[in-house]
Amino acid sequence: MRADGLLERLSAIGAAAQASVPGVYAWGVTVAPGAWARGASGLAKAGAIAALLMLAVGLVGERRWVGRARAASLWGFVVACAVSWCAAPAGLSPLRMDGSRGLAGVLGWALFAFVSAAPALKPPDGEDRGDDAPPNAPAQRSTRPDVIYVTVGALLAGVLQSAGWRIAGVERELLGRFIALAAGLAVIGASTEIALQRHAPRATPSDTRRLRRAMAALVALAILALAGLLNLALD
Amino acid sequence: MKLVDVLAIALVLAAVGAFVAGEAAMTRAEDLRAVYWLAVGVVSLRAAVQMVRPGARP
């Protein structure tokens, strides 16, 4: 079937290559119009071109350098887009970016974050397990909960993108966009980790061990909560 | 689903709430509150990931 063939072809390329498709879309909606707007500097254009090149680096280099090429491509693309935006901040102003384009950009970046954080698609016919897998190998768990986890993560990241559009001033708005984007990436990454935990080949550690592992962060969180409560009491 | 998994999911949701509160504070130009809420969000996410990560060192 045609759909199967498309999925097989998509599966044959790596995660960075899969992420390049929504990356190009997000670039086309949010970066290119600002970089090639009237009066935009050469640095904005150079940043925009460098962003595309970083996607190409991920596409070409993933077969040889796998994870490193993926990380370099992802962060190189984001940083190059940031450079382009900083060099032409007027491209993100409400005068140039209407609501529909803003929404399209949010969707493009959310999709890019989702595809970048998720593992690469696996071939549909179980090639990764292979025919030589031991007959008593554990059956693969259902992927439906994974989809729910990652979808909820993507939705939460979308909620983050919807906030902060009313920030006054281009620089603050830009900072708000960066923070929302970084927070969205982190949330999608965390939800993906939670989904992948179900498929961990190693035995899951005990609850006590898991709590002990997160103890430093939990103590920091408690201190922050205490500081917030004290601040409220003093106000 | 274990209690720790529920706690991890609650921490992710709390992180999203903190990020939204941080962005709202930034909208109102309350920078200190924005930094506070963003720190709460980052630490909550860190705690959630540490709880669910299977192979991480203690």
Tab-separated table of C-alpha atoms in Angstrom:
chain	number	residue	atom	x	y	z
A	1	MET	CA	0.000	0.000	0.000
A	2	ARG	CA	1.082	3.547	-0.610
A	3	ALA	CA	0.774	4.590	3.051
A	4	ASP	CA	2.889	1.617	4.118
A	5	GLY	CA	5.545	2.533	1.570
A	6	LEU	CA	5.666	6.089	2.841
A	7	LEU	CA	6.003	4.870	6.440
A	8	GLU	CA	8.781	2.491	5.428
A	9	ARG	CA	10.649	5.258	3.647
A	10	LEU	CA	10.227	7.554	6.674
A	11	SER	CA	11.416	4.756	8.954
A	12	ALA	CA	14.534	4.285	6.888
A	13	ILE	CA	15.780	7.765	7.727
A	14	GLY	CA	16.815	8.879	11.199
A	15	ALA	CA	15.150	11.070	13.787
A	16	ALA	CA	17.042	14.225	12.770
A	17	ALA	CA	15.974	13.698	9.179
A	18	GLN	CA	12.374	13.176	10.253
A	19	ALA	CA	12.567	16.368	12.327
A	20	SER	CA	13.859	18.332	9.345
A	21	VAL	CA	10.415	18.289	7.695
A	22	PRO	CA	8.568	20.243	10.440
A	23	GLY	CA	11.798	22.206	10.965
A	24	VAL	CA	11.687	23.546	7.430
A	25	TYR	CA	8.004	24.379	7.915
A	26	ALA	CA	8.657	26.269	11.173
A	27	TRP	CA	11.588	28.041	9.497
A	28	GLY	CA	9.443	29.029	6.522
A	29	VAL	CA	6.696	30.464	8.713
A	30	THR	CA	8.651	32.223	11.458
A	31	VAL	CA	12.258	32.808	10.352
A	32	ALA	CA	12.372	33.375	6.598
A	33	PRO	CA	9.749	36.174	6.444
A	34	GLY	CA	11.626	38.218	9.053
A	35	ALA	CA	15.065	37.551	7.591
A	36	TRP	CA	14.056	38.609	4.090
A	37	ALA	CA	11.800	41.475	5.120
A	38	ARG	CA	12.639	44.965	3.880
A	39	GLY	CA	15.464	46.443	5.934
A	40	ALA	CA	16.554	43.156	7.525
A	41	SER	CA	20.294	42.918	8.118
A	42	GLY	CA	22.706	40.508	6.494
A	43	LEU	CA	23.178	38.767	9.866
A	44	ALA	CA	19.471	37.869	9.906
A	45	LYS	CA	19.782	36.315	6.442
A	46	ALA	CA	23.000	34.516	7.415
A	47	GLY	CA	21.315	33.103	10.538
A	48	ALA	CA	18.341	31.918	8.491
A	49	ILE	CA	20.596	30.213	5.933
A	50	ALA	CA	22.724	28.691	8.706
A	51	ALA	CA	19.554	27.265	10.269
A	52	LEU	CA	18.707	25.463	7.037
A	53	LEU	CA	22.294	24.231	6.766
A	54	MET	CA	22.096	22.810	10.301
A	55	LEU	CA	19.030	20.818	9.286
A	56	ALA	CA	20.991	19.523	6.296
A	57	VAL	CA	23.878	18.585	8.619
A	58	GLY	CA	21.463	16.471	10.667
A	59	LEU	CA	20.075	14.894	7.507
A	60	VAL	CA	23.495	13.945	6.123
A	61	GLY	CA	25.471	13.323	9.306
A	62	GLU	CA	23.028	11.182	11.230
A	63	ARG	CA	24.032	7.960	9.486
A	64	ARG	CA	27.664	8.464	10.483
A	65	TRP	CA	27.505	10.262	13.842
A	66	VAL	CA	23.975	9.273	14.961
A	67	GLY	CA	23.264	11.003	18.312
A	68	ARG	CA	25.912	13.704	18.029
A	69	ALA	CA	24.701	14.796	14.601
A	70	ARG	CA	21.129	14.869	15.908
A	71	ALA	CA	22.039	17.061	18.901
A	72	ALA	CA	24.234	19.362	16.798
A	73	SER	CA	21.509	19.724	14.183
A	74	LEU	CA	18.747	20.398	16.734
A	75	TRP	CA	20.586	22.970	18.811
A	76	GLY	CA	22.406	24.477	15.821
A	77	PHE	CA	19.058	25.020	14.115
A	78	VAL	CA	17.486	26.614	17.213
A	79	VAL	CA	20.497	28.867	17.877
A	80	ALA	CA	20.734	29.947	14.224
A	81	CYS	CA	17.012	30.805	14.234
A	82	ALA	CA	17.554	32.762	17.458
A	83	VAL	CA	20.411	34.703	15.845
A	84	SER	CA	18.197	35.511	12.870
A	85	TRP	CA	15.361	36.672	15.127
A	86	CYS	CA	17.702	38.786	17.247
A	87	ALA	CA	19.161	40.424	14.139
A	88	ALA	CA	15.681	41.232	12.794
A	89	PRO	CA	13.359	41.450	15.836
A	90	ALA	CA	10.799	43.457	13.885
A	91	GLY	CA	9.986	40.285	11.960
A	92	LEU	CA	8.202	38.950	15.046
A	93	SER	CA	6.304	42.130	15.846
A	94	PRO	CA	2.493	42.057	15.714
A	95	LEU	CA	2.635	44.410	12.711
A	96	ARG	CA	4.387	41.742	10.647
A	97	MET	CA	2.985	38.590	12.242
A	98	ASP	CA	-0.776	38.247	12.372
A	99	GLY	CA	-2.643	35.741	14.517
A	100	SER	CA	-2.976	33.014	11.900
A	101	ARG	CA	0.716	33.106	11.037
A	102	GLY	CA	1.599	33.109	14.705
A	103	LEU	CA	-0.582	30.049	15.235
A	104	ALA	CA	0.983	28.324	12.219
A	105	GLY	CA	4.426	29.087	13.631
A	106	VAL	CA	3.470	27.718	17.051
A	107	LEU	CA	2.196	24.521	15.438
A	108	GLY	CA	5.344	24.219	13.317
A	109	TRP	CA	7.690	24.619	16.279
A	110	ALA	CA	5.595	22.315	18.468
A	111	LEU	CA	5.698	19.654	15.768
A	112	PHE	CA	9.447	20.151	15.353
A	113	ALA	CA	9.935	19.804	19.121
A	114	PHE	CA	7.748	16.705	19.177
A	115	VAL	CA	9.592	14.967	16.351
A	116	SER	CA	13.002	15.998	17.715
A	117	ALA	CA	12.262	14.679	21.205
A	118	ALA	CA	10.657	11.431	20.081
A	119	PRO	CA	12.716	8.443	18.980
A	120	ALA	CA	12.932	7.651	15.281
A	121	LEU	CA	10.072	5.713	13.755
A	122	LYS	CA	10.738	1.983	13.669
A	123	PRO	CA	10.072	-0.162	10.636
A	124	PRO	CA	6.504	-1.459	10.830
A	125	ASP	CA	7.294	-5.114	10.146
A	126	GLY	CA	9.401	-5.670	13.266
A	127	GLU	CA	12.754	-5.502	11.451
A	128	ASP	CA	14.390	-4.096	14.577
A	129	ARG	CA	13.669	-7.267	16.517
A	130	GLY	CA	14.582	-9.450	13.608
A	131	ASP	CA	13.650	-12.995	12.815
A	132	ASP	CA	16.536	-14.249	14.912
A	133	ALA	CA	15.051	-12.872	18.122
A	134	PRO	CA	14.825	-15.573	20.775
A	135	PRO	CA	11.456	-17.311	20.777
A	136	ASN	CA	10.951	-16.528	24.468
A	137	ALA	CA	11.678	-12.815	24.029
A	138	PRO	CA	9.110	-10.685	25.876
A	139	ALA	CA	6.287	-9.436	23.741
A	140	GLN	CA	6.414	-5.745	22.916
A	141	ARG	CA	4.137	-3.629	25.078
A	142	SER	CA	1.261	-1.753	23.563
A	143	THR	CA	2.272	1.640	22.218
A	144	ARG	CA	-1.091	3.272	22.916
A	145	PRO	CA	-0.105	4.632	26.370
A	146	ASP	CA	3.083	6.037	24.796
A	147	VAL	CA	1.014	7.948	22.270
A	148	ILE	CA	-1.177	9.280	25.093
A	149	TYR	CA	1.855	10.394	27.147
A	150	VAL	CA	3.534	12.112	24.225
A	151	THR	CA	0.281	13.666	22.966
A	152	VAL	CA	-0.463	15.074	26.418
A	153	GLY	CA	3.129	16.404	26.556
A	154	ALA	CA	2.678	18.050	23.152
A	155	LEU	CA	-0.644	19.562	24.262
A	156	LEU	CA	0.943	20.940	27.424
A	157	ALA	CA	3.760	22.383	25.313
A	158	GLY	CA	1.078	23.960	23.114
A	159	VAL	CA	-0.500	25.530	26.204
A	160	LEU	CA	2.877	27.055	27.004
A	161	GLN	CA	3.125	28.496	23.493
A	162	SER	CA	-0.273	30.150	23.825
A	163	ALA	CA	0.813	32.214	26.835
A	164	GLY	CA	2.889	35.367	26.737
A	165	TRP	CA	1.727	36.834	23.424
A	166	ARG	CA	0.703	40.076	25.110
A	167	ILE	CA	4.151	40.984	26.407
A	168	ALA	CA	4.908	44.638	25.715
A	169	GLY	CA	8.134	45.363	23.870
A	170	VAL	CA	9.815	43.401	21.129
A	171	GLU	CA	12.805	42.294	23.243
A	172	ARG	CA	10.662	41.013	26.103
A	173	GLU	CA	8.331	39.305	23.639
A	174	LEU	CA	11.339	37.633	22.040
A	175	LEU	CA	12.592	36.476	25.443
A	176	GLY	CA	9.117	35.192	26.247
A	177	ARG	CA	9.049	33.199	23.003
A	178	PHE	CA	12.465	31.664	23.733
A	179	ILE	CA	11.431	30.681	27.246
A	180	ALA	CA	8.123	29.246	26.050
A	181	LEU	CA	9.931	27.268	23.358
A	182	ALA	CA	12.579	25.942	25.750
A	183	ALA	CA	9.925	25.050	28.328
A	184	GLY	CA	7.852	23.292	25.654
A	185	LEU	CA	10.880	21.268	24.540
A	186	ALA	CA	11.599	20.319	28.160
A	187	VAL	CA	7.995	19.257	28.797
A	188	ILE	CA	7.882	17.137	25.641
A	189	GLY	CA	11.235	15.628	26.602
A	190	ALA	CA	9.966	14.761	30.098
A	191	SER	CA	6.737	13.206	28.794
A	192	THR	CA	8.764	11.190	26.268
A	193	GLU	CA	11.042	9.967	29.089
A	194	ILE	CA	7.979	8.869	31.057
A	195	ALA	CA	6.647	7.010	28.006
A	196	LEU	CA	9.998	5.341	27.259
A	197	GLN	CA	10.390	4.244	30.863
A	198	ARG	CA	7.754	1.583	30.212
A	199	HIS	CA	10.036	-0.069	27.658
A	200	ALA	CA	13.214	-0.014	29.755
A	201	PRO	CA	15.065	-3.300	29.295
A	202	ARG	CA	16.460	-3.178	32.823
A	203	ALA	CA	14.436	-3.995	35.896
A	204	THR	CA	12.702	-0.879	37.214
A	205	PRO	CA	14.306	0.224	40.493
A	206	SER	CA	12.234	0.291	43.640
A	207	ASP	CA	10.086	3.291	44.558
A	208	THR	CA	12.446	4.204	47.402
A	209	ARG	CA	15.432	4.194	45.078
A	210	ARG	CA	13.599	6.314	42.520
A	211	LEU	CA	12.555	8.815	45.197
A	212	ARG	CA	16.124	8.916	46.534
A	213	ARG	CA	17.391	9.610	43.036
A	214	ALA	CA	15.087	12.641	42.750
A	215	MET	CA	15.786	13.758	46.332
A	216	ALA	CA	18.073	16.687	45.415
A	217	ALA	CA	15.477	18.132	43.042
A	218	LEU	CA	12.652	17.505	45.524
A	219	VAL	CA	14.580	19.273	48.320
A	220	ALA	CA	15.257	22.218	45.972
A	221	LEU	CA	11.544	22.279	45.127
A	222	ALA	CA	10.634	22.271	48.833
A	223	ILE	CA	13.030	25.165	49.473
A	224	LEU	CA	11.503	27.113	46.582
A	225	ALA	CA	7.998	26.415	47.905
A	226	LEU	CA	9.028	27.539	51.386
A	227	ALA	CA	10.582	30.722	49.979
A	228	GLY	CA	7.387	31.425	48.057
A	229	LEU	CA	5.223	30.894	51.127
A	230	LEU	CA	7.480	33.136	53.219
A	231	ASN	CA	7.279	35.832	50.559
A	232	LEU	CA	3.487	35.548	50.568
A	233	ALA	CA	3.396	35.801	54.364
A	234	LEU	CA	5.656	38.872	54.345
A	235	ASP	CA	3.521	40.569	51.688
B	1	MET	CA	0.868	2.385	37.705
B	2	LYS	CA	2.885	3.010	40.841
B	3	LEU	CA	2.566	5.950	43.201
B	4	VAL	CA	5.945	7.290	42.074
B	5	ASP	CA	4.734	7.352	38.460
B	6	VAL	CA	1.672	9.348	39.524
B	7	LEU	CA	3.942	11.715	41.442
B	8	ALA	CA	6.156	12.130	38.353
B	9	ILE	CA	3.143	12.971	36.181
B	10	ALA	CA	1.904	15.418	38.836
B	11	LEU	CA	5.339	17.060	38.847
B	12	VAL	CA	5.252	17.473	35.048
B	13	LEU	CA	1.795	19.084	35.319
B	14	ALA	CA	3.060	21.300	38.150
B	15	ALA	CA	6.007	22.300	35.968
B	16	VAL	CA	3.669	23.338	33.159
B	17	GLY	CA	1.609	25.365	35.648
B	18	ALA	CA	4.771	27.026	36.931
B	19	PHE	CA	5.930	27.844	33.393
B	20	VAL	CA	2.552	29.393	32.581
B	21	ALA	CA	2.689	31.408	35.834
B	22	GLY	CA	6.218	32.510	34.898
B	23	GLU	CA	5.109	33.660	31.471
B	24	ALA	CA	2.141	35.496	33.009
B	25	ALA	CA	4.511	37.228	35.438
B	26	MET	CA	6.730	38.177	32.523
B	27	THR	CA	3.713	39.660	30.741
B	28	ARG	CA	3.119	41.854	33.808
B	29	ALA	CA	6.843	42.787	33.858
B	30	GLU	CA	7.322	41.127	37.266
B	31	ASP	CA	10.753	39.748	36.537
B	32	LEU	CA	11.546	38.329	39.978
B	33	ARG	CA	8.294	36.364	40.081
B	34	ALA	CA	8.916	35.171	36.521
B	35	VAL	CA	12.372	33.854	37.447
B	36	TYR	CA	10.929	32.211	40.567
B	37	TRP	CA	8.209	30.368	38.659
B	38	LEU	CA	10.575	29.340	35.887
B	39	ALA	CA	12.960	27.925	38.515
B	40	VAL	CA	10.063	26.009	40.079
B	41	GLY	CA	9.169	24.620	36.641
B	42	VAL	CA	12.714	23.542	35.825
B	43	VAL	CA	13.219	21.859	39.220
B	44	SER	CA	9.835	20.094	38.998
B	45	LEU	CA	10.676	18.731	35.562
B	46	ARG	CA	14.104	17.639	36.774
B	47	ALA	CA	12.543	15.778	39.701
B	48	ALA	CA	10.010	14.067	37.424
B	49	VAL	CA	12.665	12.936	34.947
B	50	GLN	CA	14.952	11.669	37.723
B	51	MET	CA	12.081	9.589	39.072
B	52	VAL	CA	11.201	7.876	35.819
B	53	ARG	CA	14.623	7.480	34.257
B	54	PRO	CA	15.407	3.771	34.503
B	55	GLY	CA	19.175	3.721	34.125
B	56	ALA	CA	20.234	6.918	35.874
B	57	ARG	CA	22.802	6.721	38.625
B	58	PRO	CA	21.594	7.488	42.140
